[in-house]
Amino acid sequence: MKNLAVALAFEQSIQKEIERIHENTNQADLDLNEKKKSNITSIDQMMFLSRFKARMKIVLAKTRKRLKDAQGVVAEKQKELIEASKARKTLEILKEKEIKRFQEKIARIEQKSMDEIAGNLFIRNSVNNRV
């Protein structure tokens, strides 16, 4: 469970990173549009935004690849947890069956002892009643 939690946390951090990249890109677009409206835009700013967006596309592609890898790890950890849960449940069932067999064996031994005691008492009472 701990390994799965770690993997999920890592996956979520990558998803937040992707969201942050989108937010930064959108904010840069909004800033440029505001500057265009106020006629303060320069070609350098437009080129800077273009390079920034191109770089963000590359970073986003790499981050999505990392997310895909992280999702694979999460799936693997989930599978391991399911297998461990199945194994644990199987062991619990086997343990319960073994306990039941043991209790039945004890009950048979106790019943045999009780039958033997009852038989001895019957014989003793029969002998005492004859005398």
Short mmCIF file of N, CA and C in Angstrom, two decimals:
data_model
loop_
_atom_site.label_atom_id
_atom_site.label_comp_id
_atom_site.label_asym_id
_atom_site.label_seq_id
_atom_site.Cartn_x
_atom_site.Cartn_y
_atom_site.Cartn_z
N MET A 1 0.82 -1.19 0.00
CA MET A 1 0.00 0.00 0.00
C MET A 1 0.87 1.25 0.00
N LYS A 2 1.96 1.17 0.76
CA LYS A 2 2.85 2.33 0.83
C LYS A 2 3.46 2.62 -0.54
N ASN A 3 3.89 1.57 -1.23
CA ASN A 3 4.49 1.75 -2.56
C ASN A 3 3.47 2.35 -3.53
N LEU A 4 2.22 1.89 -3.42
CA LEU A 4 1.17 2.43 -4.28
C LEU A 4 0.93 3.91 -3.95
N ALA A 5 0.91 4.24 -2.68
CA ALA A 5 0.70 5.64 -2.27
C ALA A 5 1.81 6.54 -2.80
N VAL A 6 3.04 6.05 -2.73
CA VAL A 6 4.18 6.83 -3.24
C VAL A 6 4.04 7.03 -4.75
N ALA A 7 3.68 5.96 -5.45
CA ALA A 7 3.53 6.04 -6.91
C ALA A 7 2.39 6.99 -7.28
N LEU A 8 1.28 6.94 -6.54
CA LEU A 8 0.16 7.84 -6.80
C LEU A 8 0.54 9.30 -6.53
N ALA A 9 1.28 9.52 -5.47
CA ALA A 9 1.72 10.89 -5.15
C ALA A 9 2.62 11.43 -6.26
N PHE A 10 3.50 10.59 -6.77
CA PHE A 10 4.39 11.00 -7.86
C PHE A 10 3.58 11.32 -9.11
N GLU A 11 2.60 10.47 -9.42
CA GLU A 11 1.74 10.70 -10.58
C GLU A 11 0.99 12.02 -10.43
N GLN A 12 0.46 12.28 -9.26
CA GLN A 12 -0.27 13.52 -9.03
C GLN A 12 0.64 14.74 -9.15
N SER A 13 1.88 14.62 -8.70
CA SER A 13 2.79 15.76 -8.82
C SER A 13 3.08 16.06 -10.30
N ILE A 14 3.17 15.03 -11.10
CA ILE A 14 3.40 15.24 -12.54
C ILE A 14 2.16 15.88 -13.17
N GLN A 15 0.97 15.44 -12.76
CA GLN A 15 -0.26 16.05 -13.28
C GLN A 15 -0.34 17.52 -12.90
N LYS A 16 0.06 17.85 -11.68
CA LYS A 16 0.07 19.26 -11.27
C LYS A 16 1.08 20.05 -12.08
N GLU A 17 2.20 19.42 -12.40
CA GLU A 17 3.22 20.08 -13.23
C GLU A 17 2.65 20.39 -14.61
N ILE A 18 1.90 19.44 -15.18
CA ILE A 18 1.28 19.65 -16.50
C ILE A 18 0.28 20.81 -16.41
N GLU A 19 -0.52 20.83 -15.35
CA GLU A 19 -1.48 21.93 -15.16
C GLU A 19 -0.75 23.26 -15.06
N ARG A 20 0.37 23.27 -14.33
CA ARG A 20 1.15 24.50 -14.17
C ARG A 20 1.69 24.97 -15.51
N ILE A 21 2.15 24.06 -16.34
CA ILE A 21 2.66 24.41 -17.67
C ILE A 21 1.55 25.06 -18.50
N HIS A 22 0.35 24.45 -18.46
CA HIS A 22 -0.79 25.02 -19.19
C HIS A 22 -1.14 26.42 -18.66
N GLU A 23 -1.15 26.54 -17.34
CA GLU A 23 -1.47 27.84 -16.75
C GLU A 23 -0.45 28.90 -17.14
N ASN A 24 0.82 28.56 -17.09
CA ASN A 24 1.88 29.51 -17.46
C ASN A 24 1.76 29.93 -18.92
N THR A 25 1.48 28.97 -19.78
CA THR A 25 1.34 29.27 -21.21
C THR A 25 0.14 30.17 -21.44
N ASN A 26 -0.98 29.83 -20.81
CA ASN A 26 -2.19 30.66 -20.95
C ASN A 26 -1.96 32.06 -20.39
N GLN A 27 -1.29 32.15 -19.26
CA GLN A 27 -1.02 33.46 -18.66
C GLN A 27 -0.13 34.30 -19.57
N ALA A 28 0.85 33.68 -20.20
CA ALA A 28 1.71 34.41 -21.13
C ALA A 28 0.90 34.93 -22.32
N ASP A 29 -0.03 34.12 -22.82
CA ASP A 29 -0.91 34.57 -23.90
C ASP A 29 -1.76 35.75 -23.46
N LEU A 30 -2.33 35.64 -22.26
CA LEU A 30 -3.17 36.72 -21.75
C LEU A 30 -2.36 38.01 -21.58
N ASP A 31 -1.17 37.88 -21.06
CA ASP A 31 -0.31 39.07 -20.89
C ASP A 31 0.00 39.73 -22.22
N LEU A 32 0.31 38.90 -23.22
CA LEU A 32 0.62 39.45 -24.54
C LEU A 32 -0.61 40.13 -25.13
N ASN A 33 -1.79 39.50 -24.96
CA ASN A 33 -3.02 40.11 -25.49
C ASN A 33 -3.31 41.44 -24.82
N GLU A 34 -3.06 41.53 -23.52
CA GLU A 34 -3.25 42.80 -22.80
C GLU A 34 -2.31 43.88 -23.35
N LYS A 35 -1.08 43.47 -23.61
CA LYS A 35 -0.11 44.45 -24.13
C LYS A 35 -0.49 44.87 -25.55
N LYS A 36 -1.06 43.92 -26.33
CA LYS A 36 -1.50 44.28 -27.69
C LYS A 36 -2.62 45.31 -27.63
N LYS A 37 -3.53 45.13 -26.68
CA LYS A 37 -4.65 46.06 -26.55
C LYS A 37 -4.17 47.46 -26.17
N SER A 38 -3.13 47.51 -25.37
CA SER A 38 -2.62 48.82 -24.95
C SER A 38 -1.52 49.33 -25.87
N ASN A 39 -1.29 48.62 -26.98
CA ASN A 39 -0.30 49.00 -27.99
C ASN A 39 1.10 49.14 -27.42
N ILE A 40 1.48 48.28 -26.47
CA ILE A 40 2.83 48.31 -25.91
C ILE A 40 3.63 47.09 -26.40
N THR A 41 3.10 46.37 -27.33
CA THR A 41 3.73 45.12 -27.76
C THR A 41 4.88 45.39 -28.71
N SER A 42 5.96 44.64 -28.47
CA SER A 42 7.10 44.74 -29.39
C SER A 42 7.28 43.39 -30.07
N ILE A 43 8.04 43.41 -31.14
CA ILE A 43 8.32 42.17 -31.87
C ILE A 43 9.11 41.23 -30.97
N ASP A 44 9.99 41.79 -30.16
CA ASP A 44 10.78 40.95 -29.24
C ASP A 44 9.88 40.18 -28.28
N GLN A 45 8.85 40.85 -27.78
CA GLN A 45 7.93 40.19 -26.86
C GLN A 45 7.18 39.06 -27.57
N MET A 46 6.78 39.30 -28.79
CA MET A 46 6.07 38.28 -29.57
C MET A 46 6.98 37.10 -29.87
N MET A 47 8.24 37.39 -30.20
CA MET A 47 9.20 36.32 -30.47
C MET A 47 9.48 35.53 -29.18
N PHE A 48 9.59 36.28 -28.07
CA PHE A 48 9.83 35.63 -26.79
C PHE A 48 8.67 34.68 -26.47
N LEU A 49 7.43 35.12 -26.69
CA LEU A 49 6.26 34.27 -26.42
C LEU A 49 6.27 33.06 -27.35
N SER A 50 6.63 33.26 -28.58
CA SER A 50 6.68 32.15 -29.54
C SER A 50 7.71 31.11 -29.10
N ARG A 51 8.89 31.57 -28.69
CA ARG A 51 9.93 30.64 -28.21
C ARG A 51 9.49 29.96 -26.91
N PHE A 52 8.83 30.76 -26.04
CA PHE A 52 8.34 30.21 -24.78
C PHE A 52 7.33 29.09 -25.04
N LYS A 53 6.40 29.34 -25.96
CA LYS A 53 5.38 28.32 -26.28
C LYS A 53 6.04 27.08 -26.89
N ALA A 54 7.01 27.27 -27.77
CA ALA A 54 7.70 26.13 -28.37
C ALA A 54 8.42 25.31 -27.29
N ARG A 55 9.06 26.03 -26.38
CA ARG A 55 9.75 25.33 -25.28
C ARG A 55 8.75 24.61 -24.39
N MET A 56 7.62 25.23 -24.11
CA MET A 56 6.61 24.61 -23.26
C MET A 56 6.02 23.37 -23.92
N LYS A 57 5.91 23.37 -25.25
CA LYS A 57 5.43 22.17 -25.95
C LYS A 57 6.39 21.01 -25.74
N ILE A 58 7.69 21.31 -25.81
CA ILE A 58 8.70 20.27 -25.61
C ILE A 58 8.65 19.77 -24.16
N VAL A 59 8.60 20.72 -23.23
CA VAL A 59 8.54 20.36 -21.81
C VAL A 59 7.27 19.56 -21.53
N LEU A 60 6.16 19.98 -22.13
CA LEU A 60 4.89 19.30 -21.93
C LEU A 60 4.95 17.87 -22.48
N ALA A 61 5.56 17.69 -23.63
CA ALA A 61 5.69 16.34 -24.21
C ALA A 61 6.52 15.44 -23.29
N LYS A 62 7.63 15.98 -22.77
CA LYS A 62 8.47 15.20 -21.85
C LYS A 62 7.71 14.88 -20.57
N THR A 63 6.96 15.85 -20.09
CA THR A 63 6.22 15.66 -18.84
C THR A 63 5.11 14.63 -19.05
N ARG A 64 4.46 14.68 -20.19
CA ARG A 64 3.42 13.67 -20.48
C ARG A 64 4.02 12.28 -20.57
N LYS A 65 5.22 12.18 -21.11
CA LYS A 65 5.92 10.89 -21.16
C LYS A 65 6.19 10.39 -19.75
N ARG A 66 6.66 11.31 -18.89
CA ARG A 66 6.89 10.94 -17.48
C ARG A 66 5.59 10.51 -16.81
N LEU A 67 4.48 11.21 -17.15
CA LEU A 67 3.18 10.86 -16.58
C LEU A 67 2.77 9.46 -17.02
N LYS A 68 2.98 9.18 -18.29
CA LYS A 68 2.63 7.84 -18.80
C LYS A 68 3.44 6.77 -18.08
N ASP A 69 4.73 7.03 -17.88
CA ASP A 69 5.58 6.08 -17.15
C ASP A 69 5.09 5.92 -15.71
N ALA A 70 4.74 7.05 -15.09
CA ALA A 70 4.26 7.01 -13.70
C ALA A 70 2.94 6.25 -13.61
N GLN A 71 2.08 6.42 -14.60
CA GLN A 71 0.82 5.69 -14.61
C GLN A 71 1.06 4.19 -14.76
N GLY A 72 2.09 3.83 -15.53
CA GLY A 72 2.45 2.42 -15.65
C GLY A 72 2.92 1.86 -14.31
N VAL A 73 3.71 2.65 -13.60
CA VAL A 73 4.17 2.22 -12.27
C VAL A 73 2.99 2.07 -11.32
N VAL A 74 2.06 3.03 -11.37
CA VAL A 74 0.87 2.96 -10.51
C VAL A 74 0.07 1.69 -10.83
N ALA A 75 -0.11 1.41 -12.10
CA ALA A 75 -0.86 0.20 -12.49
C ALA A 75 -0.16 -1.05 -11.97
N GLU A 76 1.16 -1.06 -12.07
CA GLU A 76 1.93 -2.21 -11.58
C GLU A 76 1.79 -2.36 -10.07
N LYS A 77 1.87 -1.25 -9.35
CA LYS A 77 1.73 -1.28 -7.89
C LYS A 77 0.32 -1.71 -7.49
N GLN A 78 -0.69 -1.28 -8.26
CA GLN A 78 -2.06 -1.71 -7.98
C GLN A 78 -2.19 -3.22 -8.18
N LYS A 79 -1.57 -3.71 -9.25
CA LYS A 79 -1.61 -5.14 -9.52
C LYS A 79 -0.92 -5.91 -8.40
N GLU A 80 0.23 -5.41 -7.94
CA GLU A 80 0.94 -6.07 -6.84
C GLU A 80 0.09 -6.07 -5.57
N LEU A 81 -0.60 -4.95 -5.32
CA LEU A 81 -1.45 -4.87 -4.13
C LEU A 81 -2.61 -5.86 -4.23
N ILE A 82 -3.19 -5.97 -5.40
CA ILE A 82 -4.29 -6.92 -5.60
C ILE A 82 -3.80 -8.35 -5.38
N GLU A 83 -2.63 -8.65 -5.94
CA GLU A 83 -2.06 -10.00 -5.77
C GLU A 83 -1.77 -10.27 -4.30
N ALA A 84 -1.22 -9.29 -3.61
CA ALA A 84 -0.92 -9.47 -2.19
C ALA A 84 -2.20 -9.65 -1.39
N SER A 85 -3.24 -8.91 -1.75
CA SER A 85 -4.53 -9.05 -1.07
C SER A 85 -5.11 -10.44 -1.30
N LYS A 86 -5.01 -10.92 -2.53
CA LYS A 86 -5.50 -12.27 -2.83
C LYS A 86 -4.73 -13.31 -2.04
N ALA A 87 -3.41 -13.16 -1.99
CA ALA A 87 -2.58 -14.12 -1.25
C ALA A 87 -2.93 -14.07 0.24
N ARG A 88 -3.12 -12.89 0.76
CA ARG A 88 -3.48 -12.74 2.18
C ARG A 88 -4.83 -13.39 2.45
N LYS A 89 -5.79 -13.15 1.58
CA LYS A 89 -7.12 -13.73 1.75
C LYS A 89 -7.04 -15.25 1.69
N THR A 90 -6.24 -15.77 0.76
CA THR A 90 -6.06 -17.22 0.64
C THR A 90 -5.48 -17.78 1.92
N LEU A 91 -4.47 -17.12 2.46
CA LEU A 91 -3.86 -17.57 3.71
C LEU A 91 -4.86 -17.53 4.87
N GLU A 92 -5.68 -16.49 4.89
CA GLU A 92 -6.68 -16.39 5.94
C GLU A 92 -7.68 -17.55 5.85
N ILE A 93 -8.10 -17.87 4.63
CA ILE A 93 -9.05 -18.97 4.42
C ILE A 93 -8.40 -20.29 4.85
N LEU A 94 -7.16 -20.51 4.44
CA LEU A 94 -6.46 -21.74 4.84
C LEU A 94 -6.30 -21.82 6.36
N LYS A 95 -6.00 -20.70 6.97
CA LYS A 95 -5.85 -20.66 8.42
C LYS A 95 -7.17 -21.01 9.10
N GLU A 96 -8.26 -20.42 8.61
CA GLU A 96 -9.58 -20.71 9.18
C GLU A 96 -9.93 -22.19 9.03
N LYS A 97 -9.63 -22.77 7.88
CA LYS A 97 -9.90 -24.21 7.67
C LYS A 97 -9.07 -25.06 8.61
N GLU A 98 -7.81 -24.68 8.80
CA GLU A 98 -6.94 -25.43 9.71
C GLU A 98 -7.44 -25.33 11.15
N ILE A 99 -7.87 -24.16 11.54
CA ILE A 99 -8.42 -23.98 12.89
C ILE A 99 -9.68 -24.84 13.05
N LYS A 100 -10.53 -24.84 12.04
CA LYS A 100 -11.75 -25.65 12.09
C LYS A 100 -11.42 -27.13 12.22
N ARG A 101 -10.46 -27.61 11.43
CA ARG A 101 -10.04 -29.02 11.52
C ARG A 101 -9.49 -29.34 12.91
N PHE A 102 -8.69 -28.43 13.45
CA PHE A 102 -8.13 -28.63 14.77
C PHE A 102 -9.24 -28.71 15.82
N GLN A 103 -10.20 -27.79 15.73
CA GLN A 103 -11.31 -27.79 16.69
C GLN A 103 -12.15 -29.06 16.57
N GLU A 104 -12.35 -29.53 15.34
CA GLU A 104 -13.09 -30.79 15.15
C GLU A 104 -12.33 -31.96 15.75
N LYS A 105 -11.01 -31.96 15.58
CA LYS A 105 -10.19 -33.03 16.14
C LYS A 105 -10.29 -33.02 17.67
N ILE A 106 -10.18 -31.84 18.25
CA ILE A 106 -10.30 -31.70 19.71
C ILE A 106 -11.68 -32.17 20.17
N ALA A 107 -12.71 -31.80 19.43
CA ALA A 107 -14.08 -32.21 19.80
C ALA A 107 -14.22 -33.73 19.75
N ARG A 108 -13.61 -34.37 18.73
CA ARG A 108 -13.67 -35.84 18.64
C ARG A 108 -12.95 -36.48 19.82
N ILE A 109 -11.77 -35.94 20.18
CA ILE A 109 -11.02 -36.48 21.32
C ILE A 109 -11.82 -36.31 22.60
N GLU A 110 -12.42 -35.12 22.77
CA GLU A 110 -13.23 -34.89 23.97
C GLU A 110 -14.43 -35.83 24.01
N GLN A 111 -15.08 -36.02 22.84
CA GLN A 111 -16.24 -36.92 22.78
C GLN A 111 -15.84 -38.35 23.12
N LYS A 112 -14.69 -38.76 22.60
CA LYS A 112 -14.19 -40.11 22.88
C LYS A 112 -13.92 -40.27 24.38
N SER A 113 -13.30 -39.24 24.98
CA SER A 113 -13.03 -39.28 26.42
C SER A 113 -14.34 -39.32 27.21
N MET A 114 -15.31 -38.52 26.82
CA MET A 114 -16.60 -38.50 27.50
C MET A 114 -17.30 -39.86 27.37
N ASP A 115 -17.23 -40.46 26.18
CA ASP A 115 -17.83 -41.79 25.98
C ASP A 115 -17.16 -42.83 26.86
N GLU A 116 -15.82 -42.74 26.95
CA GLU A 116 -15.08 -43.69 27.78
C GLU A 116 -15.44 -43.51 29.26
N ILE A 117 -15.53 -42.27 29.70
CA ILE A 117 -15.91 -42.00 31.09
C ILE A 117 -17.32 -42.50 31.36
N ALA A 118 -18.23 -42.23 30.44
CA ALA A 118 -19.61 -42.68 30.60
C ALA A 118 -19.67 -44.21 30.65
N GLY A 119 -18.90 -44.86 29.80
CA GLY A 119 -18.85 -46.33 29.79
C GLY A 119 -18.32 -46.86 31.11
N ASN A 120 -17.26 -46.26 31.61
CA ASN A 120 -16.69 -46.70 32.89
C ASN A 120 -17.68 -46.49 34.03
N LEU A 121 -18.38 -45.37 34.04
CA LEU A 121 -19.37 -45.12 35.06
C LEU A 121 -20.52 -46.13 34.99
N PHE A 122 -20.91 -46.45 33.77
CA PHE A 122 -21.99 -47.44 33.58
C PHE A 122 -21.56 -48.79 34.13
N ILE A 123 -20.33 -49.20 33.78
CA ILE A 123 -19.83 -50.49 34.26
C ILE A 123 -19.72 -50.45 35.78
N ARG A 124 -19.21 -49.40 36.36
CA ARG A 124 -19.06 -49.29 37.80
C ARG A 124 -20.44 -49.34 38.48
N ASN A 125 -21.39 -48.61 37.93
CA ASN A 125 -22.75 -48.62 38.50
C ASN A 125 -23.38 -50.01 38.38
N SER A 126 -23.12 -50.69 37.27
CA SER A 126 -23.67 -52.03 37.06
C SER A 126 -23.06 -53.00 38.10
N VAL A 127 -21.78 -52.89 38.34
CA VAL A 127 -21.09 -53.76 39.30
C VAL A 127 -21.58 -53.43 40.71
N ASN A 128 -21.72 -52.16 41.04
CA ASN A 128 -22.17 -51.74 42.38
C ASN A 128 -23.62 -52.15 42.62
N ASN A 129 -24.44 -52.15 41.62
CA ASN A 129 -25.85 -52.51 41.76
C ASN A 129 -25.99 -54.03 41.96
N ARG A 130 -25.08 -54.83 41.45
CA ARG A 130 -25.14 -56.29 41.61
C ARG A 130 -24.71 -56.68 43.02
N VAL A 131 -23.84 -55.94 43.59
CA VAL A 131 -23.29 -56.33 44.89
C VAL A 131 -24.21 -55.96 45.99
#
